[in-house]
Coordinates of C-alpha atoms in Angstrom, one line a residue:
X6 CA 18.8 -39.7 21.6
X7 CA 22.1 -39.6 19.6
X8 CA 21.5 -36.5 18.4
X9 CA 21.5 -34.9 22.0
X10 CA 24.5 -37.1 22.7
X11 CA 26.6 -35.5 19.9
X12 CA 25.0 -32.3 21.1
X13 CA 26.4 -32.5 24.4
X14 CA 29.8 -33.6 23.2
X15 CA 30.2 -30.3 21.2
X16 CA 29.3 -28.6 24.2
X17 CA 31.8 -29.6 26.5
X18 CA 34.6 -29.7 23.4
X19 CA 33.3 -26.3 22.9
X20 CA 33.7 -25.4 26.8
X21 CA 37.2 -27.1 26.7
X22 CA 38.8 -25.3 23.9
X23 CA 36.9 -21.5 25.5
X24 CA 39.2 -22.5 28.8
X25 CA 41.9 -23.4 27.0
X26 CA 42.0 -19.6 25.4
X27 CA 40.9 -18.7 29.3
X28 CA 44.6 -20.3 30.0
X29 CA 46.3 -18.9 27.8
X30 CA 45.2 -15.3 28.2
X31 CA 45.9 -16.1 32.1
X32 CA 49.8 -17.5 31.1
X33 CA 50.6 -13.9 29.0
X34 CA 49.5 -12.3 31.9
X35 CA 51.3 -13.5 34.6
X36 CA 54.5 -13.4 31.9
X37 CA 53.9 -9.7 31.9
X38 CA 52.6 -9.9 28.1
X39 CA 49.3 -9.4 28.4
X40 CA 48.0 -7.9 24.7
X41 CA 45.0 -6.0 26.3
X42 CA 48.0 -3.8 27.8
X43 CA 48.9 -2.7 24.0
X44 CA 47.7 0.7 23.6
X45 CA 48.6 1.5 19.9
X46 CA 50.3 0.0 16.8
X47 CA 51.8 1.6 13.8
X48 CA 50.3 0.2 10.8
X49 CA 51.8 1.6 7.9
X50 CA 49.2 -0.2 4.8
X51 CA 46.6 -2.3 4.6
X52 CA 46.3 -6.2 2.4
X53 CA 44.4 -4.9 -0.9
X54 CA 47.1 -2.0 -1.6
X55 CA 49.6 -4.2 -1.2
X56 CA 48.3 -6.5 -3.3
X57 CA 47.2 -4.0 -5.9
X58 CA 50.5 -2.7 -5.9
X59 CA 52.7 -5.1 -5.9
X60 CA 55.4 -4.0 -7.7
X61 CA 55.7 -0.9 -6.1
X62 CA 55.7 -2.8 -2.5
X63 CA 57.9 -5.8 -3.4
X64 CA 61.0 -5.7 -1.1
X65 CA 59.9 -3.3 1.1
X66 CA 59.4 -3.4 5.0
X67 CA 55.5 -2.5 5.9
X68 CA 53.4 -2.9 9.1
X69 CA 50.0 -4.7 9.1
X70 CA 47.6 -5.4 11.5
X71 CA 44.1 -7.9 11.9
X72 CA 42.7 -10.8 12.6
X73 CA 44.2 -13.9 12.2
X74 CA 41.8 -15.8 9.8
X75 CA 44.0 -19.3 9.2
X76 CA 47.3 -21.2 10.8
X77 CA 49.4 -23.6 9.3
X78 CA 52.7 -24.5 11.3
X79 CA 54.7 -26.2 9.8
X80 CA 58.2 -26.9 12.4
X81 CA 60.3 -24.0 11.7
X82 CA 58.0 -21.8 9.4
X83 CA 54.4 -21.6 9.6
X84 CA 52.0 -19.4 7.7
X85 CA 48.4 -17.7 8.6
X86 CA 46.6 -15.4 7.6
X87 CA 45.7 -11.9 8.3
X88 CA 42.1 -10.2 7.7
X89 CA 41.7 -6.5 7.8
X90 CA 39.5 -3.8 6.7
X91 CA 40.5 -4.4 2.7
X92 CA 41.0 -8.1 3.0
X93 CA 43.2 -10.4 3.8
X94 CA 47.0 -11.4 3.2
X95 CA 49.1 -14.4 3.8
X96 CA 52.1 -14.0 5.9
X97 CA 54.9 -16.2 6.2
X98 CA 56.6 -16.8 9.9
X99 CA 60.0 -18.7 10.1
X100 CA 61.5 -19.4 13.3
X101 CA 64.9 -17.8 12.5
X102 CA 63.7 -14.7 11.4
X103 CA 61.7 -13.7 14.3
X104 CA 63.3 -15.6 16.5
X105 CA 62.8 -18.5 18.8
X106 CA 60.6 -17.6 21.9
X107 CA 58.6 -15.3 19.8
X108 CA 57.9 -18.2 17.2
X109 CA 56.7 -20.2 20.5
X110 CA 54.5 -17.1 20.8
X111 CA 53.4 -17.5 17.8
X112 CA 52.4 -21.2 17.5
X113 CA 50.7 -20.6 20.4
X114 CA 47.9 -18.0 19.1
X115 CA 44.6 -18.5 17.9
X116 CA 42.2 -18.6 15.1
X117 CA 40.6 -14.8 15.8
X118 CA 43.3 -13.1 17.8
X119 CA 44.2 -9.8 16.7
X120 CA 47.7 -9.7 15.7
X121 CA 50.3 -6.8 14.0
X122 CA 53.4 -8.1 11.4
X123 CA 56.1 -6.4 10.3
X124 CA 58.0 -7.7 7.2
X125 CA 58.6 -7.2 3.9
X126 CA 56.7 -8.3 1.1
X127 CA 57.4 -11.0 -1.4
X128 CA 55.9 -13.1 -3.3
X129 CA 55.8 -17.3 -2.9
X130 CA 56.6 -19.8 -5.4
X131 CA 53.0 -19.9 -6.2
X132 CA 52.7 -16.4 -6.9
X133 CA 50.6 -15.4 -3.3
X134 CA 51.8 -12.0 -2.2
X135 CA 52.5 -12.5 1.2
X136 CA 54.8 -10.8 3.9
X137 CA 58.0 -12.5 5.5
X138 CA 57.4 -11.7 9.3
X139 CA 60.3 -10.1 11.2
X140 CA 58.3 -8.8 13.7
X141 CA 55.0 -10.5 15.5
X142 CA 53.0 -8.5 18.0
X143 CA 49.8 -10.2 20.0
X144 CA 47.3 -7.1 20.0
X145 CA 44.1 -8.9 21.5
X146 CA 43.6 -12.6 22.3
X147 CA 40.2 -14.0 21.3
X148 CA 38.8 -15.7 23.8
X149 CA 35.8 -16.8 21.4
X150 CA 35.4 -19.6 19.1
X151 CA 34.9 -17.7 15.5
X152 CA 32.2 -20.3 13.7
X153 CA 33.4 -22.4 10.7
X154 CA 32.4 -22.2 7.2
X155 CA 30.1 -19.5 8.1
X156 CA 29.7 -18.3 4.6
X157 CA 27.1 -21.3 4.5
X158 CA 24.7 -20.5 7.3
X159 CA 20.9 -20.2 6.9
X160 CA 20.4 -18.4 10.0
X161 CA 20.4 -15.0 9.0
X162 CA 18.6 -14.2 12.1
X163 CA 22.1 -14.4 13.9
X164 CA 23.8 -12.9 11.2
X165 CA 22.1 -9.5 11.6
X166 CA 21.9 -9.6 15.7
X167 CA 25.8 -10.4 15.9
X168 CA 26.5 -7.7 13.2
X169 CA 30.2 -8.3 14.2
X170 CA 30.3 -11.8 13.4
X171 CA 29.0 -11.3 10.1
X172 CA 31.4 -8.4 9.2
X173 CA 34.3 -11.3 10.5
X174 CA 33.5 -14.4 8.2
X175 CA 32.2 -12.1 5.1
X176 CA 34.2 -9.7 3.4
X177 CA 31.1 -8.9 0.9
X178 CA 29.1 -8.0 4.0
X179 CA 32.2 -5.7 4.7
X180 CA 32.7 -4.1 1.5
X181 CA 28.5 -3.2 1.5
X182 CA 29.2 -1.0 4.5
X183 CA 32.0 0.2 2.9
X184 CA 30.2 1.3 0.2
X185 CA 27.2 2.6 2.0
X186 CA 29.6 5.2 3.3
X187 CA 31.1 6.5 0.2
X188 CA 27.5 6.4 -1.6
X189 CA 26.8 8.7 1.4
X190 CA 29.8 11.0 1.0
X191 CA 29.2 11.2 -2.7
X192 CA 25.9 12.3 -2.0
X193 CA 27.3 15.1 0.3
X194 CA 30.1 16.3 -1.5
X195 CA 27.4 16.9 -4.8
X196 CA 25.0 18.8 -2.7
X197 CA 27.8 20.7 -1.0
X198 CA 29.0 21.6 -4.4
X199 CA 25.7 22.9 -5.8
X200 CA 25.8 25.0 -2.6
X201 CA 23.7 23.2 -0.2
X202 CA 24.2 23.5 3.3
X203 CA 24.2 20.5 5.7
X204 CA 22.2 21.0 9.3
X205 CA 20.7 19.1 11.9
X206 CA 17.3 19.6 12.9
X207 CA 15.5 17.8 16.3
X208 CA 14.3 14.1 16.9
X209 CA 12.2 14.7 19.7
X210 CA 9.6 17.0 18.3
X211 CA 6.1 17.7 19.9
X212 CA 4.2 17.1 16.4
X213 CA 5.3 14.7 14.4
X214 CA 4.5 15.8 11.1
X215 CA 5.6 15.9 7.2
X216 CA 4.7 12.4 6.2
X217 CA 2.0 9.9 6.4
X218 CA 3.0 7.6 9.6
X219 CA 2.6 6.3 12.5
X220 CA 4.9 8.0 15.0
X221 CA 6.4 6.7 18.5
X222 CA 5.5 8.3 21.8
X223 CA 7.8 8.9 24.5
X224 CA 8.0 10.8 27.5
X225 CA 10.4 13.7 28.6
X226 CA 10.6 13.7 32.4
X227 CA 12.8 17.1 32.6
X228 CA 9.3 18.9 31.3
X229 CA 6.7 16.5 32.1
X230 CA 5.9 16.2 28.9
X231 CA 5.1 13.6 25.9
X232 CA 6.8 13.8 23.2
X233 CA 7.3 12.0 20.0
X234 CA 10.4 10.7 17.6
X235 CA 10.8 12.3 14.3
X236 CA 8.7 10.8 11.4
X237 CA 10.4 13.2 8.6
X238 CA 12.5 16.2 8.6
X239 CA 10.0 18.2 6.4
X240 CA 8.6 20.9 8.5
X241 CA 11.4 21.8 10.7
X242 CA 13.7 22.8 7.3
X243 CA 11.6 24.4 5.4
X244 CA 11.6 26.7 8.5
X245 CA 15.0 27.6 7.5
X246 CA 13.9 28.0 4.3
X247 CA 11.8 30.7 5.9
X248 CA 14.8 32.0 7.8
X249 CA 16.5 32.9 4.8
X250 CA 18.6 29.5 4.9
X251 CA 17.6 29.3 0.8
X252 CA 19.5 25.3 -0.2
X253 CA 19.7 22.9 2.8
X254 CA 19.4 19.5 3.5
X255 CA 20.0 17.2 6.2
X256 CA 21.4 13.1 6.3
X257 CA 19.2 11.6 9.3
X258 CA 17.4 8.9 11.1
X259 CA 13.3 9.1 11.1
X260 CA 11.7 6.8 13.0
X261 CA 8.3 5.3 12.3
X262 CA 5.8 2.8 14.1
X263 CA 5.2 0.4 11.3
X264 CA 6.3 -3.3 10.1
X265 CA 9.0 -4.8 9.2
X266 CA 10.1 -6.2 5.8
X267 CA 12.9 -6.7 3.0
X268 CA 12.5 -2.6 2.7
X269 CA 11.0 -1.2 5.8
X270 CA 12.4 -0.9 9.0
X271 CA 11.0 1.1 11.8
X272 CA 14.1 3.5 11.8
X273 CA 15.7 3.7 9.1
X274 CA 18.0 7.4 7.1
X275 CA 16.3 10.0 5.3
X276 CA 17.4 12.5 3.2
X277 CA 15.8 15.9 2.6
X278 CA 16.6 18.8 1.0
X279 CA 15.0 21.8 0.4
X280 CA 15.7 24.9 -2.5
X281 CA 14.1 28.2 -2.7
X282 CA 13.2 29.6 -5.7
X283 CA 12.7 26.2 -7.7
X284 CA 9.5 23.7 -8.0
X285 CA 9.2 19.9 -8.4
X286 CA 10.8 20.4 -12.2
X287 CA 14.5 21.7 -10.6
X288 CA 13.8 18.6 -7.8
X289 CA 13.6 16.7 -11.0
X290 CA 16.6 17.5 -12.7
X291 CA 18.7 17.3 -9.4
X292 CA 17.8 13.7 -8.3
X293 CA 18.9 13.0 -12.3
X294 CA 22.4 14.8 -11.3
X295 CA 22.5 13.1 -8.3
X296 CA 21.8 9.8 -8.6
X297 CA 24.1 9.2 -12.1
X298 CA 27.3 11.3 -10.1
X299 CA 26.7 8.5 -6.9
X300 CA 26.6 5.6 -9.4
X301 CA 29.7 7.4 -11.6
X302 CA 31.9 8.1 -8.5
X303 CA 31.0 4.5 -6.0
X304 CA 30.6 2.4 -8.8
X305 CA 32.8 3.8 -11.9
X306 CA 29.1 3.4 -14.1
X307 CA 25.9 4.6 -14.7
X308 CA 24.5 1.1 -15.8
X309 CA 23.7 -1.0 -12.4
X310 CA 22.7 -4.9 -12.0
X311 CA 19.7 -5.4 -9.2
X312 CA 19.2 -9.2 -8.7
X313 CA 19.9 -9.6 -12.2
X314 CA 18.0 -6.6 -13.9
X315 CA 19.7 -4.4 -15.2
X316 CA 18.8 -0.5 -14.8
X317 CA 20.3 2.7 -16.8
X318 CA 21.0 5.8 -14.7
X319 CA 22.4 7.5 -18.0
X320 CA 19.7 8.0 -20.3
X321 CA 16.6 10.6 -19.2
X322 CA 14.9 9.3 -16.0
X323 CA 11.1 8.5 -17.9
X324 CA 8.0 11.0 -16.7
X325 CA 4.4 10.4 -16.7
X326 CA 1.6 11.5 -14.5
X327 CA 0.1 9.2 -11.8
X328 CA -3.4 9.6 -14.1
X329 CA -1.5 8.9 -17.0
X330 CA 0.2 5.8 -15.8
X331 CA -2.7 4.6 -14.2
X332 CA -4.5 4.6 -17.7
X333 CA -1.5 3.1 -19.2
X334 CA -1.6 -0.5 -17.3
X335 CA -5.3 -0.5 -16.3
X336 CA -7.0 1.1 -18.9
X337 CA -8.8 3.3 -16.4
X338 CA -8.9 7.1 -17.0
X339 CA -9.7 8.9 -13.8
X340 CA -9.8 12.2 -15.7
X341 CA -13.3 10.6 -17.0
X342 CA -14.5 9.7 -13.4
X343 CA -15.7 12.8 -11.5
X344 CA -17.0 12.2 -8.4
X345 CA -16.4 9.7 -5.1
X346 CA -19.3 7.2 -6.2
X347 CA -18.1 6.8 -10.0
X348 CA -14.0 6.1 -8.0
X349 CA -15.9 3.7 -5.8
X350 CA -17.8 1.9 -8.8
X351 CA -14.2 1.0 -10.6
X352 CA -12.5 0.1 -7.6
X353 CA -15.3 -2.9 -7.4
X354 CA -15.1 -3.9 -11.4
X355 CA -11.0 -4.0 -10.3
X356 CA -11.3 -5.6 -7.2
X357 CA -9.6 -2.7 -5.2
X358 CA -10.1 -3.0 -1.6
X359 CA -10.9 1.1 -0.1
X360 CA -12.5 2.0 3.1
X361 CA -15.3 4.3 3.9
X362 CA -13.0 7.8 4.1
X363 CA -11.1 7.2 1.0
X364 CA -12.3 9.6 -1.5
X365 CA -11.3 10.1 -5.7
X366 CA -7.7 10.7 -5.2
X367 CA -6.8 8.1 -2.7
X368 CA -8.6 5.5 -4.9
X369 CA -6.8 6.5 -7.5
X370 CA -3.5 6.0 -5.5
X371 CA -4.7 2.5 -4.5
X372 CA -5.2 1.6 -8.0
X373 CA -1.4 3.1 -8.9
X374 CA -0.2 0.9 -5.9
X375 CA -1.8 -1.7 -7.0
X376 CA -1.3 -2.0 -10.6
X377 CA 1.7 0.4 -11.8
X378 CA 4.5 0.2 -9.4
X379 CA 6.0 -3.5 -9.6
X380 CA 6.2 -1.7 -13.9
X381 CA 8.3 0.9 -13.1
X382 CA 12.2 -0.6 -13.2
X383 CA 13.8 1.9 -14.9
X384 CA 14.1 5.6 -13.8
X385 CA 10.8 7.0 -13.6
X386 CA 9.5 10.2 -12.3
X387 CA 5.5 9.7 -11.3
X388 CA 4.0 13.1 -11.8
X389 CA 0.9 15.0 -10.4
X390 CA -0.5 13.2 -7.6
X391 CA -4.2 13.7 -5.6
X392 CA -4.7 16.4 -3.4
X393 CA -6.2 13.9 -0.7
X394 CA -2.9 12.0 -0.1
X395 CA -0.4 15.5 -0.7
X396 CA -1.3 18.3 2.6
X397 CA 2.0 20.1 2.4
X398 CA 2.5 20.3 -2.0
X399 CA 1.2 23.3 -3.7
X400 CA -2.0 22.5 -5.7
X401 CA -2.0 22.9 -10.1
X402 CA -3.1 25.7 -11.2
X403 CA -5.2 24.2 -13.7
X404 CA -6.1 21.6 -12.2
X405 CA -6.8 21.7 -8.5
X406 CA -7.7 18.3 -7.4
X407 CA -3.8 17.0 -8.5
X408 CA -0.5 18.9 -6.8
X409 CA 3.1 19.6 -8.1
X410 CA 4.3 16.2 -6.9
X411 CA 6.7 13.5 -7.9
X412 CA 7.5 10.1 -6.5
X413 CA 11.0 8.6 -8.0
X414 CA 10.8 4.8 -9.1
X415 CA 13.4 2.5 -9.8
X416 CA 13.2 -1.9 -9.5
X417 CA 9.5 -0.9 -9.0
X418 CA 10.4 0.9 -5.5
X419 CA 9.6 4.4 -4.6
X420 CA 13.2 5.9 -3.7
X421 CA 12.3 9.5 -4.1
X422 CA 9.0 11.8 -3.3
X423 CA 9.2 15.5 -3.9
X424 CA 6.9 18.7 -4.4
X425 CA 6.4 21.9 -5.1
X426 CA 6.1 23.1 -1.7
X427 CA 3.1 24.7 -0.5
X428 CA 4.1 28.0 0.8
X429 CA 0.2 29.6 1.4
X430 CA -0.2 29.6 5.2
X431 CA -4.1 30.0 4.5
X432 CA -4.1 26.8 2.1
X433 CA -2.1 25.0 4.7
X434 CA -3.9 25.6 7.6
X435 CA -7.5 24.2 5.5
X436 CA -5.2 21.0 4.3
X437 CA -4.4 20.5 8.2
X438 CA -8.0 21.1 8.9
X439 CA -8.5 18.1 6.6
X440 CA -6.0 15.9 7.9
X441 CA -7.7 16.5 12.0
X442 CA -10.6 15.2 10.5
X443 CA -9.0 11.7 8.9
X444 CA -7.6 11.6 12.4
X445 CA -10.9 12.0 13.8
X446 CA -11.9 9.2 11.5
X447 CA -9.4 6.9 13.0
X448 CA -6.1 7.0 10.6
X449 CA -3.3 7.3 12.5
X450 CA -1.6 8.2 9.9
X451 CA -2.7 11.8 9.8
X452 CA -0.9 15.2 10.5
X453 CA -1.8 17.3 13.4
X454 CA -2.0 20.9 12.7
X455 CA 1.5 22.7 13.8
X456 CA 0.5 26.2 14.6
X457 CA 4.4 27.3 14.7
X458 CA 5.1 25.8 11.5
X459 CA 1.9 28.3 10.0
X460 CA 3.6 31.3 11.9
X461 CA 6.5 30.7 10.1
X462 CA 4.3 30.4 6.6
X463 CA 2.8 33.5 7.6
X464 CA 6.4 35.0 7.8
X465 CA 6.6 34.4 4.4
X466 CA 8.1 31.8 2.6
X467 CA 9.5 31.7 -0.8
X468 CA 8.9 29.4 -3.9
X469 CA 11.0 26.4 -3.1
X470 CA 11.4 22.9 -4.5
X471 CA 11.9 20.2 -2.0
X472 CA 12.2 16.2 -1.6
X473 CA 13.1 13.2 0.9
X474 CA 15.2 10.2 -0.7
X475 CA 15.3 7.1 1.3
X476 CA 19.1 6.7 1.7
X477 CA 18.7 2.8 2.7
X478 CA 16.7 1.8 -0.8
X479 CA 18.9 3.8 -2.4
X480 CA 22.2 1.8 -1.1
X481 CA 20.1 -1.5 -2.0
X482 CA 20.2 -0.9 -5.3
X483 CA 23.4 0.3 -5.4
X484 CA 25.1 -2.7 -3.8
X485 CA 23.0 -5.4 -5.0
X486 CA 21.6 -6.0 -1.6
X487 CA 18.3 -7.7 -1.3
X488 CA 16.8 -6.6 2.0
X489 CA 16.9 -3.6 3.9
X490 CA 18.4 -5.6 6.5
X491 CA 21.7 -6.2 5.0
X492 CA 22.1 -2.4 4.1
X493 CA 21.7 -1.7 7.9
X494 CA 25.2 -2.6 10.1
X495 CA 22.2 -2.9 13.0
X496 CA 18.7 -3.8 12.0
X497 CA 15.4 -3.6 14.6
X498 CA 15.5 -6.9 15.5
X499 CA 12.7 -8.4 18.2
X500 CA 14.7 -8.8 21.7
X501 CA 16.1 -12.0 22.8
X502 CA 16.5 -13.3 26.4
X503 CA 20.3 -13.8 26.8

């Protein structure tokens, strides 16, 4: 019963102080100073530059502009606090030097409103860099209540629905995002400079195919037709490859019907590429390049911490076959078992669950699921997969039950999967044929057969190397983040009722 009392209490409090902002916006107004009638303001720097260069700044006149974080008045000088996309900085506000009705202004903002000081910097007796305000402009009155202490809330429900809130009270969540755009403009300024081009390809396709999912359905009144979103970008560039278009890649969201965890989400950004005249080797020693010059550039080293492990992007990326690392932690040598009923017979002695269509190679990759990934933290390159889970990868000459195939590992994750493409319109068509039937079967999974994609093989398509890194894993790791969630500014979340 007290409990509901106190609950109450804050609520009307709560409603109080929301009309007292109310009033207050209402009083500017009628004063002719209403801040949502600002249209610009000149900011010259931001807090951390200022900071970072101190002595360079000290003295001198600049223009900031941000949230107002904290408020101390103190009679004739008060100081706050300003937040903005770097940080924050302390600003000190004295009545004479901005003058009296504009220091009744001042005292009269609020925790959250958006505010722009000019000033010059200078540094107080306790050596804070701070700026002495000559100048105090009201940008954009908050009419909200920011929460308190929110550093130390459990509901990270909220945090990742009100994305904007979050970004607010935590500058880490801030400086992730940050990040996450220069890992991706690393990533494109190195493809660009190995001569990749950069293209967009559709999102509503009619077959969703290139990967093993689940797609979602829609349907496009204009034709009357149903349509679905994107599940990979796979077959729609390697048609440029075709067209003569011989390195190109494309940054995207892919959306798939599936769960939700700390490293799926149901949309989430791919990254393909494709190059002509190369095979799953060259893919190799690109994601190598790549992945030590994002790590070099965003974080100034090759060594990187994930939840305390600690990974080496410097020295050679490890490579073994799936057979071979299979072997290695189970003891279990599928190059000795030869047909479906011998796979089926060690699946049992390893208590590995399979169903009835599953044949040799896709209890082999059950058994590498289930027993090899959580090994792989550092770099590894997992070579030489089954035909059964690989329709679009060009098959080993040697060996034609395994395909030119590698999946990237790092922290026990696959961040990377890449093949030798298939370019044999005749092979492809039988490796669709397959995939109809595992359809038939019941796994949703499965690729349809995309009769314009085999025109195009029949065009002609070179030798190429290609592979799909999942951009989202990839800025985990690189920012210490520990679920997918926190690497997206706007997760799938379930809707709530307002």
């Amino acid at each position: 019963m007290a409990e509901q009392q106190n609950q109450k209490t804050q609520q009307a409090d709560t409603k109080q102080l929301l009309k007292v902002r109310r009033d207050k916006l209402k009083e500017l107004q009628e004063s002719g100073n209403d801040p949502f009638q600002i249209r610009k303001y000149d900011v010259t720097n931001h807090s951390r530059e200022i900071k970072d260069r101190f002595d360079e700044f000290d003295q001198k006149t600049v223009s900031v502009a941000g949230r107002m974080m904290s408020k101390r008045v103190m009679g004739k000088a008060s100081f706050c606090n300003i937040q903005d996309l770097e940080g924050s900085i302390q600003i000190y506000v004295a009545r004479d030097s901005i003058g009296e009705e504009e220091y009744k202004a001042f005292k009269k903002m609020d925790i959250g409103d958006i505010a722009g000081i000019e000033g010059f910097v200078f540094r107080t007796k306790t050596g804070e860099t701070s700026i002495h305000a000559s100048k105090v402009v009201l940008l954009s009155k908050s009419l909200q209540i920011l929460p308190e202490k929110y550093h130390g809330l459990t509901n990270t429900d909220m945090r990742y629905r009100q994305r904007y809130i979050d970004l607010i009270m935590n500058q880490d969540v801030k400086d992730t995002f940050v990040k996450r755009s220069k890992i991706i403009s690393a990533i494109r300024r190195y493809l660009d400079g190995e001569g990749f081009l950069e293209v967009e390809t559709p999102m509503l396709v009619a077959n969703a195919g290139g990967a093993a999912a689940r797609p979602f359905s829609t349907h496009y009144n204009a034709l009357n037709e149903d349509v679905k979103l994107r599940i990979s970008l796979e077959l729609y560039l390697k048609r440029l490859i075709v067209g003569g278009m011989e390195r190109v890649y494309e940054i995207g969201r892919v959306f798939r019907n599936e769960g939700l965890d700390t490293r799926h989400n149901p949309e989430f950004t791919l990254m393909e590429l494709y190059q002509a005249f190369t095979d799953y080797h060259g893919m190799m020693d690109l994601t190598e390049n790549l992945y030590r010059h994002v790590a070099q550039e965003v974080l100034g080293t090759t060594t990187i911490t994930y939840q305390g492990t600690e990974m080496d992007l410097g020295r050679p990326f490890e490579r073994i076959t799936m057979v071979d690392a299979v072997k290695k932690y189970t003891g279990v040598d599928f190059h000795e078992i030869h047909t479906v009923e011998e796979a089926r017979a060690a699946a049992n002695e390893h208590h590995v669950a399979f169903e009835a269509h599953h044949k040799k190679g896709d209890i082999l990759n059950l058994f590498f699921e289930e027993f090899v990934e959580e090994h792989l933290i550092q770099p590894t390159f997992v070579m030489d997969h089954p035909i059964e889970i690989s329709p679009l990868t060009k098959k080993k000459p040697e060996n034609p039950d395994y395909v030119e195939r590698f999946e990237f590992f790092m922290n026990g994750w696959e961040m990377a999967n890449a093949y030798s493409e298939l370019n044999d319109p005749i092979d492809q068509r039988e490796r669709f044929k397959a995939q109809e039937e595992l359809l038939a079967l019941g796994n949703e999974e499965a690729n349809t057969t995309d009769e314009d994609f085999l025109y195009a093989l029949e065009l002609g398509m070179p030798p190429t190397g290609g592979i799909g890194f999942g951009i989202d894993r990839m800025v985990m790791l690189l920012t210490d983040s520990p679920a997918i969630r926190d690497v997206l500014l706007f997760p799938t979340m379930r809707h709530l009722e307002q």
